[in-house]
Amino acid sequence: MVEQLSRDEGDCFLLTPNQSMTWKGNIRVWLAAVFLQLMISTGMVLAGAWPVLPFAGLELTALAAGFYYTSRKCQKREVLTFSPELIRLEKGLTRKEKEWKLPRRHTRVWQDVPRHPWTPPKLHLQFRGEQICLAPFLNIDDTEELVAILEKHGLRVEKRRRPEKLWF
């Protein structure tokens, strides 16, 4: 998602992944799975198939780990700020972990054209040989919105096609 923030230092945009459910929603779904698994496992144990219990516990543990991993990945944040002379990019999960300050005049923007039409293009900021991936978690529509914002702020987005990779 691309959201505009109001800051004194210039135009500022918050880039975040789409999040289908909140953490509380994830816990509710997991508790529903626990309840359903408990009912099924109880029936199986009463029928004499007690070895089902450890596998039911492993399944619920794997489901909880998957929910946690996905929720954690959805906490990524990137803040892109445009000032008259600089482009500042901040990345992190719950706090700022990395920051780049790039001169606006000498920064190039590359857009990797995907091979498949359903794949979102990847954006990169480049300055002095350093390439910084810009919001790789955005979907196609949000990436197009970000490209429009970059062009509105005077950056030319150059499209390039990566060389074809072999399957291995």
mmCIF file of C-alpha atoms in Angstrom:
data_model
loop_
_atom_site.group_PDB
_atom_site.id
_atom_site.type_symbol
_atom_site.label_atom_id
_atom_site.label_comp_id
_atom_site.label_asym_id
_atom_site.label_seq_id
_atom_site.Cartn_x
_atom_site.Cartn_y
_atom_site.Cartn_z
ATOM 1 C CA MET A 1 0.000 0.000 0.000
ATOM 2 C CA VAL A 2 1.146 3.555 -0.681
ATOM 3 C CA GLU A 3 0.048 6.234 1.790
ATOM 4 C CA GLN A 4 1.003 9.885 1.795
ATOM 5 C CA LEU A 5 2.195 11.266 5.130
ATOM 6 C CA SER A 6 2.331 14.907 6.123
ATOM 7 C CA ARG A 7 5.793 16.050 7.155
ATOM 8 C CA ASP A 8 7.559 19.387 7.133
ATOM 9 C CA GLU A 9 10.688 18.137 5.370
ATOM 10 C CA GLY A 10 8.932 17.384 2.048
ATOM 11 C CA ASP A 11 6.558 14.943 0.401
ATOM 12 C CA CYS A 12 6.622 11.694 2.350
ATOM 13 C CA PHE A 13 5.147 8.300 1.470
ATOM 14 C CA LEU A 14 4.691 5.199 3.614
ATOM 15 C CA LEU A 15 5.072 1.935 1.674
ATOM 16 C CA THR A 16 3.692 -1.192 3.334
ATOM 17 C CA PRO A 17 2.618 -4.685 2.232
ATOM 18 C CA ASN A 18 -1.069 -5.434 1.933
ATOM 19 C CA GLN A 19 -2.264 -7.066 5.128
ATOM 20 C CA SER A 20 -5.328 -9.249 4.793
ATOM 21 C CA MET A 21 -5.910 -9.694 8.544
ATOM 22 C CA THR A 22 -4.855 -8.122 11.795
ATOM 23 C CA TRP A 23 -2.960 -10.051 14.452
ATOM 24 C CA LYS A 24 -6.201 -10.511 16.420
ATOM 25 C CA GLY A 25 -7.858 -11.900 13.300
ATOM 26 C CA ASN A 26 -5.010 -14.381 12.864
ATOM 27 C CA ILE A 27 -5.389 -15.516 16.481
ATOM 28 C CA ARG A 28 -9.145 -15.986 16.024
ATOM 29 C CA VAL A 29 -8.611 -18.155 12.937
ATOM 30 C CA TRP A 30 -5.948 -20.177 14.794
ATOM 31 C CA LEU A 31 -8.255 -20.668 17.806
ATOM 32 C CA ALA A 32 -11.021 -21.841 15.459
ATOM 33 C CA ALA A 33 -8.555 -24.350 13.981
ATOM 34 C CA VAL A 34 -7.585 -25.465 17.517
ATOM 35 C CA PHE A 35 -11.252 -25.999 18.415
ATOM 36 C CA LEU A 36 -11.926 -27.953 15.205
ATOM 37 C CA GLN A 37 -8.763 -30.026 15.656
ATOM 38 C CA LEU A 38 -9.686 -30.727 19.281
ATOM 39 C CA MET A 39 -13.115 -32.029 18.234
ATOM 40 C CA ILE A 40 -11.684 -34.249 15.511
ATOM 41 C CA SER A 41 -8.825 -35.512 17.689
ATOM 42 C CA THR A 42 -11.193 -36.316 20.553
ATOM 43 C CA GLY A 43 -13.332 -38.388 18.207
ATOM 44 C CA MET A 44 -10.292 -40.209 16.867
ATOM 45 C CA VAL A 45 -8.949 -40.944 20.387
ATOM 46 C CA LEU A 46 -12.344 -42.277 21.469
ATOM 47 C CA ALA A 47 -12.285 -44.532 18.397
ATOM 48 C CA GLY A 48 -8.893 -45.876 19.508
ATOM 49 C CA ALA A 49 -6.617 -43.943 17.166
ATOM 50 C CA TRP A 50 -4.586 -42.192 19.871
ATOM 51 C CA PRO A 51 -1.441 -41.722 17.666
ATOM 52 C CA VAL A 52 -3.330 -38.865 15.980
ATOM 53 C CA LEU A 53 -2.691 -36.544 18.964
ATOM 54 C CA PRO A 54 1.010 -35.736 18.386
ATOM 55 C CA PHE A 55 0.366 -35.038 14.702
ATOM 56 C CA ALA A 56 -2.544 -32.762 15.568
ATOM 57 C CA GLY A 57 -0.234 -30.825 17.892
ATOM 58 C CA LEU A 58 2.440 -30.577 15.189
ATOM 59 C CA GLU A 59 -0.129 -29.350 12.698
ATOM 60 C CA LEU A 60 -1.343 -26.609 15.043
ATOM 61 C CA THR A 61 2.233 -25.605 15.856
ATOM 62 C CA ALA A 62 3.075 -25.351 12.140
ATOM 63 C CA LEU A 63 -0.061 -23.291 11.531
ATOM 64 C CA ALA A 64 0.827 -20.918 14.395
ATOM 65 C CA ALA A 65 4.388 -20.562 13.071
ATOM 66 C CA GLY A 66 3.043 -19.779 9.594
ATOM 67 C CA PHE A 67 0.695 -17.118 10.955
ATOM 68 C CA TYR A 68 3.520 -15.562 12.976
ATOM 69 C CA TYR A 69 5.976 -15.574 10.063
ATOM 70 C CA THR A 70 3.440 -14.021 7.683
ATOM 71 C CA SER A 71 2.368 -11.384 10.210
ATOM 72 C CA ARG A 72 5.976 -10.486 10.884
ATOM 73 C CA LYS A 73 6.702 -10.075 7.166
ATOM 74 C CA CYS A 74 3.639 -7.822 6.822
ATOM 75 C CA GLN A 75 5.136 -5.409 9.376
ATOM 76 C CA LYS A 76 7.751 -4.164 6.877
ATOM 77 C CA ARG A 77 7.747 -0.423 6.408
ATOM 78 C CA GLU A 78 9.519 1.836 3.952
ATOM 79 C CA VAL A 79 9.318 5.623 4.175
ATOM 80 C CA LEU A 80 10.214 7.539 1.028
ATOM 81 C CA THR A 81 10.757 11.287 1.490
ATOM 82 C CA PHE A 82 11.332 13.807 -1.289
ATOM 83 C CA SER A 83 13.039 17.069 -0.358
ATOM 84 C CA PRO A 84 14.251 19.612 -2.935
ATOM 85 C CA GLU A 85 17.793 18.185 -2.975
ATOM 86 C CA LEU A 86 17.531 14.669 -1.502
ATOM 87 C CA ILE A 87 15.599 11.451 -1.652
ATOM 88 C CA ARG A 88 15.580 9.706 1.704
ATOM 89 C CA LEU A 89 14.581 6.057 2.024
ATOM 90 C CA GLU A 90 14.110 4.437 5.428
ATOM 91 C CA LYS A 91 13.467 0.708 5.852
ATOM 92 C CA GLY A 92 12.586 -1.388 8.870
ATOM 93 C CA LEU A 93 10.078 -3.582 10.670
ATOM 94 C CA THR A 94 9.002 -1.922 13.895
ATOM 95 C CA ARG A 95 11.636 0.823 13.806
ATOM 96 C CA LYS A 96 14.054 2.359 11.319
ATOM 97 C CA GLU A 97 16.794 -0.183 10.606
ATOM 98 C CA LYS A 98 18.403 1.249 7.455
ATOM 99 C CA GLU A 99 18.490 4.686 5.877
ATOM 100 C CA TRP A 100 19.766 6.034 2.567
ATOM 101 C CA LYS A 101 20.096 9.678 1.541
ATOM 102 C CA LEU A 102 20.465 10.008 -2.207
ATOM 103 C CA PRO A 103 20.960 13.212 -4.215
ATOM 104 C CA ARG A 104 17.890 13.765 -6.311
ATOM 105 C CA ARG A 105 19.723 14.917 -9.438
ATOM 106 C CA HIS A 106 22.017 11.889 -9.682
ATOM 107 C CA THR A 107 19.679 9.103 -8.613
ATOM 108 C CA ARG A 108 18.322 6.791 -11.276
ATOM 109 C CA VAL A 109 15.231 4.628 -11.011
ATOM 110 C CA TRP A 110 15.151 1.240 -12.726
ATOM 111 C CA GLN A 111 12.025 -0.788 -13.280
ATOM 112 C CA ASP A 112 12.605 -4.453 -14.026
ATOM 113 C CA VAL A 113 9.986 -5.582 -16.522
ATOM 114 C CA PRO A 114 8.615 -8.954 -15.378
ATOM 115 C CA ARG A 115 8.397 -11.951 -17.688
ATOM 116 C CA HIS A 116 4.803 -12.694 -16.720
ATOM 117 C CA PRO A 117 1.998 -10.083 -16.823
ATOM 118 C CA TRP A 118 0.721 -11.045 -13.355
ATOM 119 C CA THR A 119 4.096 -10.466 -11.691
ATOM 120 C CA PRO A 120 4.632 -6.995 -10.249
ATOM 121 C CA PRO A 121 7.644 -5.111 -11.589
ATOM 122 C CA LYS A 122 10.554 -4.481 -9.231
ATOM 123 C CA LEU A 123 11.845 -0.956 -8.669
ATOM 124 C CA HIS A 124 15.439 -0.030 -7.810
ATOM 125 C CA LEU A 125 17.053 3.252 -6.846
ATOM 126 C CA GLN A 126 20.614 3.523 -8.134
ATOM 127 C CA PHE A 127 23.344 5.936 -7.129
ATOM 128 C CA ARG A 128 27.086 5.421 -7.671
ATOM 129 C CA GLY A 129 26.821 1.715 -8.383
ATOM 130 C CA GLU A 130 24.668 0.960 -5.350
ATOM 131 C CA GLN A 131 21.241 -0.485 -6.128
ATOM 132 C CA ILE A 132 18.524 -0.287 -3.501
ATOM 133 C CA CYS A 133 15.398 -2.356 -4.012
ATOM 134 C CA LEU A 134 12.347 -0.155 -3.492
ATOM 135 C CA ALA A 135 9.256 -1.757 -1.916
ATOM 136 C CA PRO A 136 9.535 -5.285 -3.385
ATOM 137 C CA PHE A 137 6.346 -6.279 -1.535
ATOM 138 C CA LEU A 138 3.989 -3.998 -3.508
ATOM 139 C CA ASN A 139 1.413 -5.488 -5.850
ATOM 140 C CA ILE A 140 1.010 -4.411 -9.492
ATOM 141 C CA ASP A 141 -1.439 -1.539 -8.857
ATOM 142 C CA ASP A 142 0.565 -0.122 -5.949
ATOM 143 C CA THR A 143 3.789 -0.361 -7.971
ATOM 144 C CA GLU A 144 2.160 1.599 -10.797
ATOM 145 C CA GLU A 145 1.021 4.200 -8.258
ATOM 146 C CA LEU A 146 4.571 4.456 -6.891
ATOM 147 C CA VAL A 147 5.979 4.846 -10.427
ATOM 148 C CA ALA A 148 3.531 7.718 -11.018
ATOM 149 C CA ILE A 149 4.656 9.348 -7.754
ATOM 150 C CA LEU A 150 8.323 8.996 -8.705
ATOM 151 C CA GLU A 151 7.682 10.531 -12.124
ATOM 152 C CA LYS A 152 5.612 13.327 -10.551
ATOM 153 C CA HIS A 153 8.624 14.190 -8.395
ATOM 154 C CA GLY A 154 10.889 14.535 -11.429
ATOM 155 C CA LEU A 155 12.536 11.119 -11.489
ATOM 156 C CA ARG A 156 12.660 9.309 -14.788
ATOM 157 C CA VAL A 157 11.814 5.622 -14.459
ATOM 158 C CA GLU A 158 13.815 3.571 -16.932
ATOM 159 C CA LYS A 159 12.503 0.150 -17.853
ATOM 160 C CA ARG A 160 14.865 -2.739 -18.361
ATOM 161 C CA ARG A 161 14.440 -6.413 -19.022
ATOM 162 C CA ARG A 162 16.630 -8.713 -16.967
ATOM 163 C CA PRO A 163 18.405 -11.476 -18.877
ATOM 164 C CA GLU A 164 16.518 -14.734 -18.918
ATOM 165 C CA LYS A 165 17.593 -17.122 -16.176
ATOM 166 C CA LEU A 166 17.719 -20.843 -16.571
ATOM 167 C CA TRP A 167 15.480 -22.916 -14.339
ATOM 168 C CA PHE A 168 18.366 -24.134 -12.147
#
